[in-house]
mmCIF file of C-alpha atoms in Angstrom:
data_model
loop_
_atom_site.group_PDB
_atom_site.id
_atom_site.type_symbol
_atom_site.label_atom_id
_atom_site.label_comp_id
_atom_site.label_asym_id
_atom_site.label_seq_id
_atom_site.Cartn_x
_atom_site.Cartn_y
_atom_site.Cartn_z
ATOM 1 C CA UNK J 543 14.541 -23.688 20.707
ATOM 2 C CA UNK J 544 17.056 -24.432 17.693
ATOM 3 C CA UNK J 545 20.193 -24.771 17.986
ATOM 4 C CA UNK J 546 22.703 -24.414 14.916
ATOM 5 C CA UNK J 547 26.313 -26.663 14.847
ATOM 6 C CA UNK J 548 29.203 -26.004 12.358
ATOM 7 C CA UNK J 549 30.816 -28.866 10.332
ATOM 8 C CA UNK J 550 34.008 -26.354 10.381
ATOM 9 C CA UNK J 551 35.518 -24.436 12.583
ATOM 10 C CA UNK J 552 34.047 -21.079 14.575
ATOM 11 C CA UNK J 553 35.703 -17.893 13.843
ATOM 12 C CA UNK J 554 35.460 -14.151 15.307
ATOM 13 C CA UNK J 555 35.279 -11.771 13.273
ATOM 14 C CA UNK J 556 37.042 -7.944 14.260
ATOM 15 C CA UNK J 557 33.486 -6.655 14.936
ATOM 16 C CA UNK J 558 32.911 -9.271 17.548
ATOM 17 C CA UNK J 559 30.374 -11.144 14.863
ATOM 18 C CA UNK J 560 31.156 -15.319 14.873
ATOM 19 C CA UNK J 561 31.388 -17.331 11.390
ATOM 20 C CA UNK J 562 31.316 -20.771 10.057
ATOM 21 C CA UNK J 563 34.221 -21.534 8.301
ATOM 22 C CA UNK J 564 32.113 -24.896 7.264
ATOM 23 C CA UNK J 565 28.435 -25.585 6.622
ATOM 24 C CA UNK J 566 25.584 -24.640 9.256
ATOM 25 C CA UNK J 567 23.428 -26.943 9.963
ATOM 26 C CA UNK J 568 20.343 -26.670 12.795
ATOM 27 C CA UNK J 569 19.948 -29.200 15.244
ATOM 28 C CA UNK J 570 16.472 -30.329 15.989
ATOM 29 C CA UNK J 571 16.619 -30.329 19.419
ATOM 30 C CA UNK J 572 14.161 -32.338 21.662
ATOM 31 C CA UNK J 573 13.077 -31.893 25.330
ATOM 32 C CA UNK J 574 14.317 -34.511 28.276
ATOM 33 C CA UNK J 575 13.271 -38.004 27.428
ATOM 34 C CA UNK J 576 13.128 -37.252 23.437
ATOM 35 C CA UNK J 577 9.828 -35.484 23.923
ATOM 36 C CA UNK J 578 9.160 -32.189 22.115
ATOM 37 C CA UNK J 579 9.555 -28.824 22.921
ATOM 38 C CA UNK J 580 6.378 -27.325 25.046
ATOM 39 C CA UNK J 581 4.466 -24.779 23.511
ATOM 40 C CA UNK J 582 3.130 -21.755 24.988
ATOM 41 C CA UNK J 583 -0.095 -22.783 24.963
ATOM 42 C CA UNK J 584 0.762 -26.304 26.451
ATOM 43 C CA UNK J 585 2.744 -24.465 29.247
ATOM 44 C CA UNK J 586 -0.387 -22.430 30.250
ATOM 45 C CA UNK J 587 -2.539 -25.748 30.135
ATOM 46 C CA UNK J 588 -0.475 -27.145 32.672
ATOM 47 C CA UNK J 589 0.450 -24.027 34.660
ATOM 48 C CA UNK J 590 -3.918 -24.057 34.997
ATOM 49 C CA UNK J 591 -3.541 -27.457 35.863
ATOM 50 C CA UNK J 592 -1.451 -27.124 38.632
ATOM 51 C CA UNK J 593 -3.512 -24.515 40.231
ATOM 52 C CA UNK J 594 -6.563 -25.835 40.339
ATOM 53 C CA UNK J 595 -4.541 -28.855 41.921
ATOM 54 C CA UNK J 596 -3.255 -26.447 44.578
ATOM 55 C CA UNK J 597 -6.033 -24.395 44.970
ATOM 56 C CA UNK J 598 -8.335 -27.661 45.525
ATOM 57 C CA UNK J 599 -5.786 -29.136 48.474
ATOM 58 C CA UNK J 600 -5.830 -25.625 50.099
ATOM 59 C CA UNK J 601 -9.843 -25.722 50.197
ATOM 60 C CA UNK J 602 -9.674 -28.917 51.648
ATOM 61 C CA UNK J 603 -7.013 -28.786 54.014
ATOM 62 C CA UNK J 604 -8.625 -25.148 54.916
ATOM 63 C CA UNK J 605 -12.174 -26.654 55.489
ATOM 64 C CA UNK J 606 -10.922 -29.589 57.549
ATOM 65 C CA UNK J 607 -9.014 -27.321 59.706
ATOM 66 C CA UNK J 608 -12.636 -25.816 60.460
ATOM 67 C CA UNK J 609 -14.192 -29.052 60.993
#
């Protein structure tokens, strides 16, 4: 996500629309820790991920409940 900042002031407008009085200027914004943004396709890597991690402790628990 990018995020734009104003070196002036914000301003609404009659219409409800918001203006820069100064220069915008976007803000490269970084996830916690300084790391970048996920992707899509790194969200869906780890979304997998975790699935297979919970599917493979519900096997187990499952077949040593029948043991």
């Amino acid at each position: 996500m990018e995020l734009i900042a104003c070196d002036g002031t914000w301003q609404h407008a009659q219409d409800g629309t918001v203006l820069c009085t100064g220069t915008l200027q976007v803000v490269v914004g970084g996830g916690p820790f300084g790391l970048p943004p996920m992707t899509y396709t790194d969200a869906n890597l780890l979304l997998i991920a975790i699935g297979t991690v919970w599917a493979s402790v519900f096997a187990i628990r499952q077949a040593r409940r029948l043991l």
